[in-house]
Short mmCIF file of C-alpha atoms and ligand atoms in Angstrom, two decimals:
data_model
loop_
_atom_site.label_atom_id
_atom_site.label_comp_id
_atom_site.label_asym_id
_atom_site.label_seq_id
_atom_site.Cartn_x
_atom_site.Cartn_y
_atom_site.Cartn_z
CA MET C 263 -21.24 12.96 10.73
CA PRO C 264 -22.15 9.07 10.89
CA HIS C 265 -19.16 6.87 11.15
CA ARG C 266 -16.46 9.64 11.63
CA PRO C 267 -13.57 7.65 12.50
CA ALA C 268 -12.12 7.75 16.19
CA ALA C 269 -9.37 10.49 16.39
CA GLY C 270 -6.05 9.81 17.52
CA PRO C 271 -2.88 8.19 17.15
CA ARG C 272 -2.42 4.68 17.46
CA GLY C 273 1.19 3.32 17.90
CA ALA C 274 0.26 0.03 16.39
CA ALA C 275 -0.60 1.40 12.99
CA ARG C 276 2.68 2.73 12.11
CA ARG C 277 6.73 2.06 12.21
CA THR C 278 9.03 5.17 12.00
CA LEU C 279 12.05 5.07 10.10
CA ARG C 280 14.60 7.60 10.10
CA THR C 281 15.46 8.01 6.22
CA GLY C 282 17.73 11.14 6.61
CA PRO C 283 18.79 13.98 8.99
CA ASP C 284 15.47 15.85 8.59
CA ILE C 285 12.69 13.38 7.88
CA ALA C 286 11.31 10.52 10.14
CA MET C 287 9.15 8.60 7.77
CA LYS C 288 6.32 6.35 9.24
CA ILE C 289 5.01 3.31 7.41
CA LEU C 290 1.41 3.06 7.90
CA SER C 291 0.42 -0.52 8.72
CA GLY C 292 -3.07 -1.17 7.66
CA THR C 293 -2.43 -4.65 8.71
CA ALA C 294 -2.17 -3.57 12.16
CA LEU C 295 -4.84 -1.31 12.34
CA ALA C 296 -7.37 -3.47 10.67
CA ALA C 297 -6.24 -6.36 13.28
CA SER C 298 -7.23 -3.89 16.17
CA PHE C 299 -10.51 -3.00 14.26
CA GLU C 300 -11.28 -6.66 13.88
CA ASP C 301 -11.56 -6.68 17.66
CA ASP C 302 -14.24 -4.19 17.58
CA LEU C 303 -16.02 -5.76 14.58
CA LYS C 304 -15.94 -9.10 16.49
CA ARG C 305 -17.26 -7.53 19.79
CA GLU C 306 -20.48 -6.11 17.87
CA ALA C 307 -20.83 -9.19 15.95
CA ALA C 308 -21.14 -11.20 18.78
CA ALA C 309 -23.47 -8.63 20.57
CA LEU C 310 -25.69 -9.02 17.54
CA THR C 311 -25.25 -12.56 17.59
CA GLY C 312 -26.84 -12.68 21.27
CA GLN C 313 -29.82 -11.06 20.08
CA GLY C 314 -30.34 -13.69 17.64
CA ILE C 315 -28.93 -11.70 14.85
CA ARG C 316 -25.97 -13.00 13.30
CA PRO C 317 -24.44 -10.72 10.37
CA GLY C 318 -24.48 -12.22 7.12
CA LEU C 319 -22.51 -10.86 4.04
CA ALA C 320 -22.78 -12.29 0.75
CA VAL C 321 -19.95 -11.85 -2.17
CA ILE C 322 -20.76 -12.67 -5.78
CA GLN C 323 -17.72 -13.69 -7.74
CA VAL C 324 -17.82 -14.25 -11.73
CA GLY C 325 -15.15 -15.88 -13.26
CA GLU C 326 -12.01 -17.28 -11.86
CA GLU C 327 -9.51 -14.00 -12.55
CA PRO C 328 -6.65 -14.70 -10.05
CA ALA C 329 -6.83 -10.96 -8.52
CA THR C 330 -10.80 -11.26 -7.97
CA GLN C 331 -10.30 -14.60 -6.32
CA VAL C 332 -7.75 -13.32 -3.75
CA TYR C 333 -10.07 -10.39 -2.90
CA VAL C 334 -13.21 -12.60 -2.69
CA ARG C 335 -11.44 -15.11 -0.30
CA SER C 336 -9.79 -12.38 1.77
CA LYS C 337 -13.18 -10.66 2.52
CA VAL C 338 -14.98 -13.97 3.14
CA LYS C 339 -12.26 -15.37 5.36
CA THR C 340 -11.94 -11.98 7.20
CA ALA C 341 -15.83 -11.88 7.62
CA GLU C 342 -15.95 -15.24 9.08
CA ARG C 343 -13.03 -14.41 11.59
CA VAL C 344 -15.18 -11.65 13.06
CA GLY C 345 -17.98 -14.13 13.43
CA MET C 346 -19.94 -13.16 10.79
CA HIS C 347 -21.89 -15.29 8.35
CA SER C 348 -20.27 -15.23 4.72
CA VAL C 349 -21.45 -16.76 1.50
CA ASP C 350 -19.22 -16.95 -1.43
CA HIS C 351 -21.24 -17.12 -4.46
CA LYS C 352 -18.69 -18.23 -7.61
CA LEU C 353 -20.54 -18.10 -10.85
CA PRO C 354 -18.89 -19.26 -14.19
CA ALA C 355 -17.66 -16.59 -16.58
CA THR C 356 -20.18 -17.55 -18.63
CA VAL C 357 -22.77 -16.85 -16.76
CA THR C 358 -26.06 -14.74 -18.44
CA GLN C 359 -27.27 -11.45 -16.88
CA ALA C 360 -30.57 -12.79 -16.04
CA ASP C 361 -29.08 -15.54 -13.98
CA LEU C 362 -26.54 -13.32 -12.13
CA GLU C 363 -29.56 -10.81 -11.42
CA ALA C 364 -31.50 -13.61 -10.04
CA VAL C 365 -28.56 -14.22 -7.70
CA VAL C 366 -28.96 -10.86 -6.40
CA ASP C 367 -32.55 -10.84 -6.21
CA ARG C 368 -32.54 -13.91 -4.10
CA LEU C 369 -29.89 -12.41 -1.80
CA ASN C 370 -31.65 -9.23 -1.59
CA ARG C 371 -34.83 -11.24 -0.23
CA ALA C 372 -32.47 -13.60 2.37
CA PRO C 373 -33.44 -12.54 5.49
CA HIS C 374 -29.98 -13.63 7.07
CA ILE C 375 -27.94 -12.00 4.62
CA ASN C 376 -27.43 -8.09 5.73
CA GLY C 377 -24.76 -6.99 2.97
CA VAL C 378 -24.36 -7.86 -0.69
CA LEU C 379 -21.77 -7.06 -3.08
CA CYS C 380 -20.66 -8.13 -6.67
CA GLN C 381 -17.05 -8.21 -7.08
CA MET C 382 -15.82 -5.75 -9.98
CA PRO C 383 -15.24 -5.89 -12.86
CA LEU C 384 -17.51 -8.19 -14.64
CA PRO C 385 -16.92 -9.87 -17.70
CA PRO C 386 -17.75 -7.56 -20.72
CA HIS C 387 -20.85 -9.18 -21.81
CA LEU C 388 -22.42 -8.50 -18.36
CA ASP C 389 -23.93 -5.11 -17.37
CA GLY C 390 -22.16 -3.97 -14.34
CA GLY C 391 -24.18 -0.88 -13.83
CA ARG C 392 -27.50 -2.88 -13.70
CA ILE C 393 -26.26 -5.16 -11.06
CA THR C 394 -25.16 -2.09 -9.00
CA ARG C 395 -28.66 -0.79 -9.23
CA LEU C 396 -30.51 -3.98 -8.58
CA ILE C 397 -28.54 -4.66 -4.92
CA ASP C 398 -30.97 -3.67 -2.33
CA PRO C 399 -29.54 0.03 -1.04
CA LEU C 400 -30.04 -1.27 2.20
CA LYS C 401 -27.69 -3.98 1.75
CA ASP C 402 -24.89 -2.26 -0.44
CA VAL C 403 -22.34 -2.45 1.56
CA ASP C 404 -20.04 -1.27 -0.97
CA CYS C 405 -21.65 1.71 -1.30
CA PHE C 406 -21.91 1.87 -5.07
CA HIS C 407 -25.94 2.30 -5.40
CA PRO C 408 -26.69 5.54 -6.95
CA TYR C 409 -29.00 6.16 -3.76
CA ASN C 410 -26.11 5.67 -1.57
CA VAL C 411 -23.66 7.53 -3.86
CA GLY C 412 -26.48 10.29 -3.75
CA LEU C 413 -26.87 10.31 0.09
CA LEU C 414 -22.63 10.65 0.42
CA ALA C 415 -22.58 13.66 -1.86
CA LEU C 416 -25.61 15.35 0.10
CA GLY C 417 -23.37 14.69 3.19
CA GLU C 418 -26.13 12.10 4.55
CA PRO C 419 -24.19 8.69 4.10
CA ARG C 420 -25.85 5.48 5.72
CA PHE C 421 -22.92 3.29 4.18
CA LEU C 422 -19.33 4.70 3.42
CA PRO C 423 -17.42 3.35 0.61
CA CYS C 424 -15.09 1.05 1.74
CA THR C 425 -11.48 2.18 0.37
CA PRO C 426 -12.13 5.63 1.11
CA ALA C 427 -13.69 5.31 4.62
CA GLY C 428 -10.27 2.95 5.16
CA ILE C 429 -7.93 5.65 3.92
CA LEU C 430 -9.59 8.12 6.24
CA GLU C 431 -9.54 5.92 9.02
CA LEU C 432 -5.61 4.88 8.39
CA LEU C 433 -4.98 8.63 8.37
CA THR C 434 -7.09 9.76 11.52
CA ARG C 435 -5.84 6.62 13.59
CA SER C 436 -2.15 7.66 12.58
CA GLY C 437 -2.88 11.05 13.85
CA ILE C 438 -2.55 12.61 10.35
CA ALA C 439 -5.21 15.34 10.26
CA VAL C 440 -6.59 16.21 6.74
CA ARG C 441 -8.14 19.49 7.82
CA GLY C 442 -7.30 22.36 5.36
CA LYS C 443 -4.28 20.14 3.72
CA HIS C 444 -3.86 20.16 0.23
CA THR C 445 -4.91 16.57 -1.04
CA VAL C 446 -4.20 15.45 -4.25
CA VAL C 447 -5.94 12.17 -5.80
CA LEU C 448 -4.79 10.57 -8.82
CA GLY C 449 -7.73 8.93 -10.35
CA ARG C 450 -11.21 9.46 -10.46
CA SER C 451 -12.68 6.20 -10.45
CA ASN C 452 -16.01 5.33 -9.16
CA ILE C 453 -14.73 3.26 -6.74
CA VAL C 454 -12.00 5.34 -4.96
CA GLY C 455 -10.94 8.66 -6.29
CA ARG C 456 -14.52 10.29 -6.72
CA PRO C 457 -16.00 9.18 -3.63
CA LEU C 458 -12.75 10.04 -1.37
CA SER C 459 -12.48 13.51 -3.27
CA ILE C 460 -16.29 14.16 -2.06
CA LEU C 461 -15.56 12.99 1.43
CA LEU C 462 -12.51 15.13 1.81
CA SER C 463 -14.01 18.20 0.89
CA GLN C 464 -16.97 17.98 2.98
CA LYS C 465 -17.47 19.52 6.33
CA GLY C 466 -15.66 17.65 9.07
CA TRP C 467 -13.05 16.58 6.96
CA ASP C 468 -12.29 20.02 5.65
CA ALA C 469 -9.53 19.15 2.90
CA THR C 470 -8.94 21.04 -0.09
CA VAL C 471 -8.99 18.63 -2.86
CA THR C 472 -7.60 18.66 -6.34
CA VAL C 473 -8.36 15.50 -8.66
CA CYS C 474 -5.92 14.50 -11.26
CA HIS C 475 -6.79 11.96 -14.03
CA SER C 476 -5.18 10.65 -17.21
CA ARG C 477 -5.50 13.89 -18.95
CA SER C 478 -4.82 16.30 -16.36
CA GLU C 479 -2.15 18.86 -17.37
CA GLY C 480 0.79 19.47 -15.45
CA LEU C 481 -0.09 16.30 -12.98
CA VAL C 482 3.55 16.04 -12.10
CA GLU C 483 3.25 19.94 -10.75
CA LEU C 484 0.08 19.48 -9.27
CA ALA C 485 1.12 16.25 -7.44
CA ARG C 486 4.21 18.34 -6.10
CA GLN C 487 1.91 20.68 -4.49
CA ALA C 488 0.25 17.92 -2.10
CA ASP C 489 0.58 17.56 1.31
CA ILE C 490 -1.14 14.08 1.09
CA LEU C 491 -0.68 12.39 -2.21
CA VAL C 492 -3.29 9.64 -2.83
CA ALA C 493 -2.59 7.36 -5.75
CA ALA C 494 -5.47 5.44 -7.27
CA LEU C 495 -4.89 4.92 -11.14
CA GLY C 496 -4.04 1.22 -11.27
CA LYS C 497 -0.57 2.45 -13.01
CA PRO C 498 2.05 0.34 -11.52
CA GLU C 499 5.21 2.27 -9.82
CA PHE C 500 3.33 5.79 -11.50
CA VAL C 501 4.32 8.09 -8.74
CA ARG C 502 8.19 8.59 -8.71
CA ALA C 503 9.90 10.64 -6.26
CA GLU C 504 10.46 13.70 -8.21
CA MET C 505 6.36 13.95 -8.09
CA VAL C 506 6.57 14.16 -4.48
CA LYS C 507 6.65 17.31 -1.90
CA PRO C 508 9.43 16.62 0.89
CA GLY C 509 7.51 15.41 4.01
CA ALA C 510 4.05 14.53 2.05
CA VAL C 511 2.14 11.72 3.29
CA VAL C 512 1.57 9.12 0.52
CA ILE C 513 -1.18 7.05 0.30
CA ASP C 514 -0.88 4.01 -2.08
CA VAL C 515 -4.32 2.26 -3.13
CA GLY C 516 -2.99 0.43 -6.20
CA VAL C 517 -2.28 -3.36 -6.34
CA ASN C 518 -0.72 -4.41 -9.50
CA ARG C 519 0.76 -7.56 -10.44
CA VAL C 520 3.93 -7.17 -12.45
CA ALA C 521 6.14 -9.92 -14.18
CA ASP C 522 8.90 -11.01 -12.03
CA PRO C 523 10.95 -14.07 -13.25
CA THR C 524 13.12 -13.78 -10.15
CA ALA C 525 9.61 -14.39 -8.02
CA ARG C 526 8.75 -17.99 -7.14
CA ARG C 527 5.03 -17.05 -8.59
CA GLY C 528 6.44 -15.26 -11.91
CA TYR C 529 4.88 -12.09 -10.42
CA ARG C 530 5.10 -9.40 -7.50
CA LEU C 531 2.92 -7.08 -6.26
CA CYS C 532 3.21 -3.40 -6.25
CA GLY C 533 1.71 -0.14 -5.76
CA ASP C 534 0.89 2.85 -7.85
CA VAL C 535 3.97 4.38 -6.12
CA HIS C 536 7.78 3.43 -6.54
CA PHE C 537 8.16 2.67 -2.92
CA ALA C 538 11.68 2.72 -2.92
CA GLY C 539 12.12 5.66 -4.51
CA VAL C 540 9.33 7.74 -2.80
CA ALA C 541 9.26 6.39 0.42
CA PRO C 542 12.48 8.31 1.77
CA ARG C 543 11.15 11.64 1.03
CA THR C 544 7.76 11.50 2.96
CA SER C 545 6.79 11.61 6.14
CA ALA C 546 4.50 8.67 6.19
CA ILE C 547 3.85 6.14 3.25
CA THR C 548 1.27 3.24 3.19
CA PRO C 549 3.04 -0.28 1.70
CA VAL C 550 1.61 -2.61 -0.69
CA PRO C 551 0.72 -5.43 0.42
CA GLY C 552 -0.48 -4.45 3.66
CA GLY C 553 -1.58 -0.69 3.59
CA VAL C 554 -4.99 0.14 2.37
CA GLY C 555 -6.75 -2.98 1.29
CA PRO C 556 -6.86 -5.01 4.96
CA MET C 557 -8.74 -1.43 5.66
CA THR C 558 -10.65 -1.82 2.76
CA ILE C 559 -12.23 -5.38 3.93
CA ALA C 560 -12.37 -3.74 7.47
CA MET C 561 -14.66 -0.97 6.47
CA LEU C 562 -16.90 -3.49 4.51
CA LEU C 563 -17.20 -5.44 7.72
CA ARG C 564 -18.36 -2.32 9.33
CA ASN C 565 -20.82 -1.52 6.70
CA THR C 566 -22.24 -5.04 7.09
CA LEU C 567 -23.16 -4.34 10.85
CA VAL C 568 -24.55 -0.99 9.54
CA GLY C 569 -26.58 -3.09 7.01
CA VAL C 570 -27.70 -5.13 10.35
CA ARG C 571 -28.65 -1.95 12.22
CA LEU C 572 -30.78 -0.49 9.32
CA GLN C 573 -32.52 -3.47 8.52
CA HIS C 574 -33.54 -4.25 11.72
CA GLY C 575 -34.11 -0.57 12.92
CA LEU C 576 -31.39 -0.61 15.59
CA ALA C 577 -29.72 2.60 16.65
CA GLU C 578 -26.16 3.11 15.69
CA GLY C 579 -23.50 0.84 17.64
N1 GUN H 231 -13.26 -4.14 -7.30
C1 GUN H 231 -12.43 -3.65 -6.78
N2 GUN H 231 -12.68 -3.08 -5.42
C2 GUN H 231 -13.87 -3.65 -5.57
C3 GUN H 231 -14.92 -3.36 -4.19
O1 GUN H 231 -14.38 -2.59 -3.38
N3 GUN H 231 -15.82 -3.68 -4.36
C4 GUN H 231 -16.22 -4.39 -5.62
N4 GUN H 231 -17.38 -4.82 -5.39
N5 GUN H 231 -15.50 -4.70 -6.50
C5 GUN H 231 -14.35 -4.51 -6.71
#
């Protein structure tokens, strides 16, 4: 299987806290793991640059939604930190479909750009599906294009979708095996829940997968059966202690801003999991921020290197 994460625990990626007499809970730090990943990415980017191919990533951002700006800044900054060329295309919220498509078309044809992504969601007057289909499948570092989603579903991926791949790396490198485990995924989005459930059920990962969504009946009982519970619904602190089996592993994909008059900025960030209530019941849990987010960006940059190899006919690094 291509891009299978390296096996084995990496101590830097987790902290262990004793939360009770029986359960030692680990905090799975995506920040620490992504930092060690960045060293590998830096080396590979430098090797390609030495061969005259400096990897290039283009990020298109439409409008000035604060959360989108934070994500895009983080992607561009990390790309630069590992020695890639990065381009941040900021377009006004009023941009027309034709003008946005012209930008994608230009980036598709730019030889120094190996990865192209358009940050979603787009303003309602724009057709995100058309943009996703317009991005060259060989530069589709998000793995959103139907061609790449099809390859993924067939078990022959070129790119891996960034957040699902980041979750799998985080689990594997923390020594948490998914084989044979009941994994319950809360949320069926095209970005996280659906591709993650596809990957987990495939040969090589071999998890038993249940996908739950807003219309699932008995969601609390289903969640309680999970050995590994993934929360990706976009609902602040939705997962409470009573939804979690004692000793389960909990992966929180949510990044939500909730109003908090006591916070300097007037809001605080929280995940889809009520961390304080849930963490003591778990054997391992990801924090927000600092859990899945940094791993998503590391996988995006790994995909940019995959893009370089695909476009230049180079063997896997
Ligand atoms: N919006 C939220 N997550 C993502 C992502 O991973 N890629 C893009 N393009 N948009 C997003």
